[in-house]
Short mmCIF file of C-alpha atoms in Angstrom, two decimals:
data_model
loop_
_atom_site.label_atom_id
_atom_site.label_comp_id
_atom_site.label_asym_id
_atom_site.label_seq_id
_atom_site.Cartn_x
_atom_site.Cartn_y
_atom_site.Cartn_z
CA MET A 1 89.44 105.76 127.91
CA LYS A 2 87.18 102.99 127.27
CA GLN A 3 84.72 103.59 124.47
CA LYS A 4 82.13 101.31 123.03
CA VAL A 5 82.15 101.59 119.19
CA ASP A 6 79.20 100.26 117.30
CA PHE A 7 80.28 99.46 113.67
CA LYS A 8 77.21 100.58 112.06
CA LYS A 9 77.32 103.78 113.76
CA LEU A 10 80.88 104.05 112.60
CA LEU A 11 80.07 103.45 109.00
CA CYS A 12 77.30 105.80 109.30
CA GLY A 13 79.24 108.66 110.70
CA ASP A 14 77.13 108.79 113.78
CA TYR A 15 80.26 109.49 115.91
CA TRP A 16 82.00 112.12 113.42
CA ASN A 17 80.23 115.40 114.64
CA PHE A 18 80.64 114.74 118.12
CA SER A 19 84.09 113.13 118.22
CA PRO A 20 86.36 112.72 115.18
CA ASP A 21 88.97 111.42 117.33
CA ILE A 22 87.14 107.84 117.61
CA ASP A 23 87.02 107.63 113.54
CA PHE A 24 90.63 108.75 113.54
CA GLU A 25 91.59 106.05 115.89
CA MET A 26 89.36 103.20 114.38
CA ILE A 27 91.00 103.85 110.99
CA ASN A 28 94.42 103.64 112.52
CA TRP A 29 93.47 100.47 114.30
CA PHE A 30 91.99 98.95 110.94
CA PHE A 31 95.51 99.17 109.54
CA LYS A 32 97.18 98.01 112.67
CA THR A 33 95.24 94.80 112.92
CA GLY A 34 95.85 94.29 109.02
CA LEU A 35 99.75 94.14 109.78
CA GLN A 36 99.18 91.52 112.63
CA GLY A 37 98.12 88.58 110.60
CA GLU A 38 98.85 86.66 107.20
CA TYR A 39 95.94 88.27 105.22
CA GLU A 40 98.03 89.06 102.11
CA THR A 41 97.30 86.75 99.28
CA THR A 42 99.75 84.52 97.43
CA PRO A 43 100.69 86.25 94.43
CA CYS A 44 98.58 85.15 91.47
CA LYS A 45 100.15 86.18 87.92
CA PHE A 46 100.81 89.88 88.58
CA HIS A 47 98.29 90.82 91.60
CA ARG A 48 99.11 90.49 95.52
CA ALA A 49 95.91 91.77 97.51
CA GLY A 50 96.10 92.67 101.21
CA ILE A 51 94.11 94.64 103.75
CA ASN A 52 96.07 97.85 103.18
CA GLN A 53 95.06 97.65 99.86
CA LEU A 54 91.39 96.95 100.73
CA LEU A 55 91.21 100.01 102.91
CA TRP A 56 92.83 102.43 100.65
CA GLY A 57 90.77 101.01 97.78
CA TYR A 58 93.78 100.99 95.16
CA SER A 59 94.50 98.41 92.32
CA MET A 60 97.93 97.77 92.71
CA ASN A 61 99.91 95.24 94.54
CA ASN A 62 99.38 95.36 98.30
CA GLU A 63 102.16 97.52 100.09
CA ASN A 64 101.80 97.40 103.94
CA ASN A 65 103.46 100.87 104.42
CA HIS A 66 101.48 102.53 101.39
CA TYR A 67 99.37 105.55 102.59
CA VAL A 68 97.12 108.15 101.23
CA PRO A 69 97.16 111.86 102.29
CA PHE A 70 93.81 113.24 104.19
CA PRO A 71 92.22 116.15 102.86
CA ILE A 72 93.12 118.32 105.64
CA ASP A 73 93.15 121.75 103.53
CA GLY A 74 89.44 121.71 102.91
CA THR A 75 89.91 121.08 99.15
CA LYS A 76 87.83 117.87 99.67
CA ASP A 77 85.42 116.62 102.13
CA MET A 78 87.06 114.90 105.01
CA SER A 79 83.94 113.32 106.22
CA ASN A 80 83.42 111.48 102.85
CA PHE A 81 86.99 110.29 102.68
CA VAL A 82 86.94 108.91 106.11
CA ARG A 83 83.46 107.44 105.32
CA ALA A 84 85.08 105.62 102.25
CA ILE A 85 87.53 103.95 104.18
CA MET A 86 84.88 102.79 106.69
CA VAL A 87 82.91 101.20 103.71
CA ASN A 88 85.86 99.33 102.61
CA ALA A 89 86.85 98.02 106.25
CA ILE A 90 83.40 97.09 107.32
CA VAL A 91 81.51 95.99 104.34
CA ALA A 92 83.41 95.69 101.09
CA PRO A 93 83.27 92.01 100.25
CA ASN A 94 86.63 92.02 98.47
CA SER A 95 89.66 94.23 97.64
CA TRP A 96 90.46 94.87 93.66
CA SER A 97 91.65 91.51 93.07
CA GLY A 98 89.26 89.44 95.26
CA ASN A 99 90.71 88.14 98.22
CA ALA A 100 87.69 87.43 99.69
CA ASP A 101 88.45 84.85 102.32
CA LYS A 102 91.43 86.59 103.65
CA ILE A 103 89.06 89.67 104.31
CA ALA A 104 86.70 87.48 105.88
CA GLU A 105 89.46 86.06 108.17
CA TRP A 106 90.46 89.58 109.37
CA ARG A 107 87.03 90.42 110.06
CA GLY A 108 86.12 87.49 111.97
CA LYS A 109 89.49 87.49 113.94
CA ASN A 110 88.89 91.11 114.98
CA LYS A 111 85.10 90.96 115.37
CA ILE A 112 84.25 93.53 112.41
CA SER A 113 80.68 93.44 111.49
CA LEU A 114 77.68 95.83 111.10
CA GLU A 115 75.82 93.93 113.72
CA LYS A 116 78.68 93.88 116.07
CA TYR A 117 80.36 96.46 118.46
CA ARG A 118 83.89 96.49 120.28
CA MET A 119 84.97 98.12 123.66
CA MET A 120 88.11 100.09 122.54
CA THR A 121 90.46 101.79 124.66
CA PHE A 122 91.72 105.30 123.27
CA PRO A 123 93.86 108.09 124.81
CA ASP A 124 91.95 110.34 127.24
CA PRO A 125 91.04 113.42 125.40
CA ASN A 126 91.56 117.24 126.18
CA THR A 127 91.06 120.42 125.01
CA ASN A 128 93.77 119.96 122.07
CA ASP A 129 91.19 119.79 119.50
CA PRO A 130 92.41 117.62 116.54
CA ARG A 131 90.11 118.98 113.90
CA SER A 132 91.02 122.78 114.51
CA LEU A 133 94.62 121.59 114.73
CA LEU A 134 94.41 119.71 111.29
CA TRP A 135 93.38 123.14 109.84
CA ASP A 136 96.08 124.98 111.50
CA ILE A 137 98.67 122.50 110.26
CA SER A 138 97.31 122.54 106.68
CA CYS A 139 97.72 126.32 106.73
CA PHE A 140 101.65 125.85 106.60
CA LYS A 141 101.47 125.16 103.12
CA GLY A 142 103.27 127.62 101.14
CA ARG A 143 105.29 128.73 104.08
CA GLU A 144 109.22 129.30 103.53
CA ILE A 145 111.49 126.90 105.61
CA LYS A 146 114.34 128.19 107.43
CA LYS A 147 117.60 127.24 105.32
CA GLU A 148 119.12 125.76 108.24
CA PHE A 149 116.56 122.72 108.04
CA ALA A 150 116.47 122.48 104.31
CA HIS A 151 119.71 121.52 102.72
CA PRO A 152 121.96 124.04 104.23
CA GLN A 153 124.94 122.67 102.64
CA TYR A 154 123.76 123.42 99.18
CA LYS A 155 123.90 127.25 99.08
CA LYS A 156 122.55 127.64 95.68
CA ARG A 157 118.94 126.09 96.65
CA THR A 158 117.25 129.01 98.03
CA VAL A 159 113.98 130.22 99.48
CA PRO A 160 112.78 126.59 100.44
CA ARG A 161 108.96 126.31 100.94
CA ILE A 162 106.64 123.70 101.95
CA ILE A 163 104.43 122.51 98.97
CA GLN A 164 102.34 119.94 100.65
CA VAL A 165 101.43 119.27 104.09
CA ILE A 166 100.72 115.45 104.63
CA PHE A 167 98.75 113.93 107.46
CA SER A 168 98.23 110.00 107.10
CA THR A 169 98.65 106.68 108.66
CA TYR A 170 99.16 102.87 107.69
CA GLY A 171 98.87 101.45 111.21
CA HIS A 172 101.63 102.48 113.18
CA GLY A 173 99.89 105.76 114.47
CA TYR A 174 99.41 109.09 112.69
CA PHE A 175 102.29 111.00 111.22
CA VAL A 176 102.82 114.51 109.66
CA THR A 177 105.46 115.03 107.09
CA VAL A 178 106.01 117.78 104.50
CA GLU A 179 107.04 117.90 100.99
CA PHE A 180 109.29 120.91 100.09
CA SER A 181 111.16 122.36 97.14
CA PHE A 182 113.49 125.33 96.00
CA TRP A 183 113.07 128.32 93.86
CA GLU A 184 115.80 126.82 91.67
CA PHE A 185 113.73 123.87 90.88
CA ASN A 186 110.23 125.92 90.36
CA TYR A 187 108.91 124.23 93.48
CA GLU A 188 108.40 121.04 91.70
CA PRO A 189 108.07 118.09 94.33
CA GLY A 190 111.50 116.71 95.11
CA TRP A 191 112.01 116.08 98.81
CA SER A 192 110.29 115.39 102.13
CA MET A 193 110.63 115.78 105.82
CA LEU A 194 109.05 113.96 108.66
CA ILE A 195 107.74 116.58 111.26
CA ALA A 196 106.07 114.35 114.02
CA GLU A 197 104.83 111.04 114.75
CA GLN A 198 102.14 109.93 117.16
CA GLY A 199 103.56 108.21 120.05
CA LYS A 200 101.87 104.82 121.55
CA GLY A 201 98.83 105.94 123.76
CA GLU A 202 99.28 109.45 122.63
CA TYR A 203 96.04 111.47 122.16
CA LEU A 204 95.60 112.80 118.78
CA GLY A 205 95.08 116.45 119.60
CA ASP A 206 98.57 116.31 121.37
CA PHE A 207 100.28 114.91 118.59
CA LEU A 208 98.95 117.54 116.18
CA LEU A 209 99.73 120.31 118.60
CA ARG A 210 103.26 119.19 118.66
CA ALA A 211 103.36 118.72 114.99
CA LYS A 212 102.22 122.43 114.68
CA GLN A 213 104.77 123.40 117.26
CA ASN A 214 107.65 121.84 115.03
CA LEU A 215 106.25 123.30 111.63
CA GLU A 216 106.33 126.74 113.70
CA GLU A 217 109.97 125.93 114.55
CA ILE A 218 111.46 125.33 111.02
CA THR A 219 109.18 127.75 109.24
CA VAL A 220 110.02 131.79 108.76
CA GLU A 221 107.82 133.85 110.92
CA MET A 222 105.46 135.46 108.75
CA ASP A 223 105.81 138.91 110.49
CA ASP A 224 109.62 138.63 110.25
CA ARG A 225 109.17 138.08 106.09
CA ALA A 226 106.83 141.34 106.14
CA LEU A 227 109.40 143.44 107.58
CA LEU A 228 112.02 142.14 105.19
CA GLN A 229 109.87 142.86 102.25
CA GLU A 230 109.08 146.32 103.66
CA ASN A 231 112.73 147.20 104.20
CA GLU A 232 114.17 145.86 101.45
CA HIS A 233 114.30 146.80 97.47
CA PHE A 234 112.61 144.07 94.98
CA ILE A 235 112.09 143.75 91.38
CA ASP A 236 109.83 141.97 89.21
CA LEU A 237 111.67 138.70 88.08
CA SER A 238 110.05 138.63 84.52
CA LYS A 239 112.74 140.91 83.78
CA GLN A 240 115.19 138.25 84.64
CA GLY A 241 113.51 135.33 82.38
CA CYS A 242 111.50 134.14 85.34
CA PHE A 243 107.98 132.77 84.06
CA ASN A 244 106.38 132.56 87.48
CA CYS A 245 105.88 136.17 87.56
CA THR A 246 101.91 137.37 87.31
CA TRP A 247 102.46 140.20 89.61
CA THR A 248 103.63 142.97 87.25
CA GLU A 249 101.16 146.24 87.38
CA ASP A 250 101.55 147.14 83.73
CA GLU A 251 99.67 150.33 84.42
CA GLU A 252 102.15 151.47 87.06
CA PRO A 253 105.61 150.64 85.76
CA GLY A 254 107.92 150.11 88.84
CA ILE A 255 105.17 149.04 91.04
CA CYS A 256 105.20 145.56 92.64
CA GLY A 257 101.54 144.24 92.38
CA TYR A 258 102.45 141.37 94.67
CA MET A 259 103.66 143.85 97.29
CA ARG A 260 100.74 145.87 97.01
CA PHE A 261 98.61 142.92 97.56
CA ASP A 262 100.22 142.12 100.71
CA LYS A 263 99.68 145.82 101.80
CA ILE A 264 103.11 146.68 102.05
CA ASN A 265 103.55 150.56 102.19
CA ASN A 266 105.03 152.11 98.78
CA PRO A 267 106.12 148.83 97.00
CA VAL A 268 108.38 150.51 94.73
CA ILE A 269 110.81 148.49 92.53
CA ASP A 270 113.80 150.80 92.80
CA ASN A 271 117.14 148.94 92.75
CA PRO A 272 117.06 145.92 90.37
CA SER A 273 120.52 144.92 91.39
CA GLN A 274 119.47 144.33 94.88
CA CYS A 275 116.74 141.94 96.40
CA PHE A 276 113.99 139.96 94.83
CA CYS A 277 110.50 139.62 95.90
CA ASP A 278 109.55 136.79 98.37
CA LYS A 279 107.22 135.45 96.06
CA TRP A 280 110.07 133.95 94.20
CA ARG A 281 113.32 134.31 95.81
CA LEU A 282 115.62 136.83 97.69
CA ARG A 283 118.61 138.26 95.94
CA ASP A 284 121.92 136.29 96.54
CA PHE A 285 123.09 134.37 93.24
CA GLY A 286 126.61 134.36 93.54
CA ASN A 287 128.46 132.95 90.60
CA GLY A 288 127.65 129.60 88.63
CA THR A 289 124.90 127.29 88.74
CA SER A 290 126.34 124.53 90.65
CA ASP A 291 125.42 123.82 94.30
CA ASP A 292 128.17 124.63 96.70
#
């Protein structure tokens, strides 16, 4: 698809509400063109500047593969995040350490200016809406990963969960990764997994749909987990010294408040020696503390 892109309209967000694909594709293009020339300054004392540094707006040495997660979970305004990158790309006079000449060279070579436009070729769009699919994949945060996809060789790393879903780019197309962790590590950050990468010429919506389908494949079905909770026995882990538990209902001893919150019928803690609530872990300690 041929598209005339006016840099002033891009900066002002005129395309965003009608076609966010244009903004996303142009951001990737900015990073991509930044990799295609000698735009990184020679180190001066402790600083090395470059186009990646300019676009992301960080103050450390330029790293061509540095990326920042886009705010896909609704906690921040995606439009403002995108606009900040556009400002850095189109009008910022220099990056943090002042490589104005290199930035001018990059903009001149790629005809980036408020007074100019470019004819761009983008993948043909279809009904796979990137905006709604970004929201869909953000909702996988907190989902449990099937053990077969998360360190299956370590039996004592249990109940793996997604603790962050990352969507970003640094010039080779967009990608989706997840950070995940285990109950035994209190779900502190520790590991990452690539979910999908955008193929050359692939429409962003198609790529995001593929990422969503891959996430569905590796995570536990919500309905299956609810059924497990309903049919098994559970216990408040504070009785085992677990500081994560905030769901004990003191006014009703033996009742699990977390289970009631999930509208599970009769959430009675009736067999402490069996299973634990999915909020923390399923009962299967074995002996010892090392992985096996």
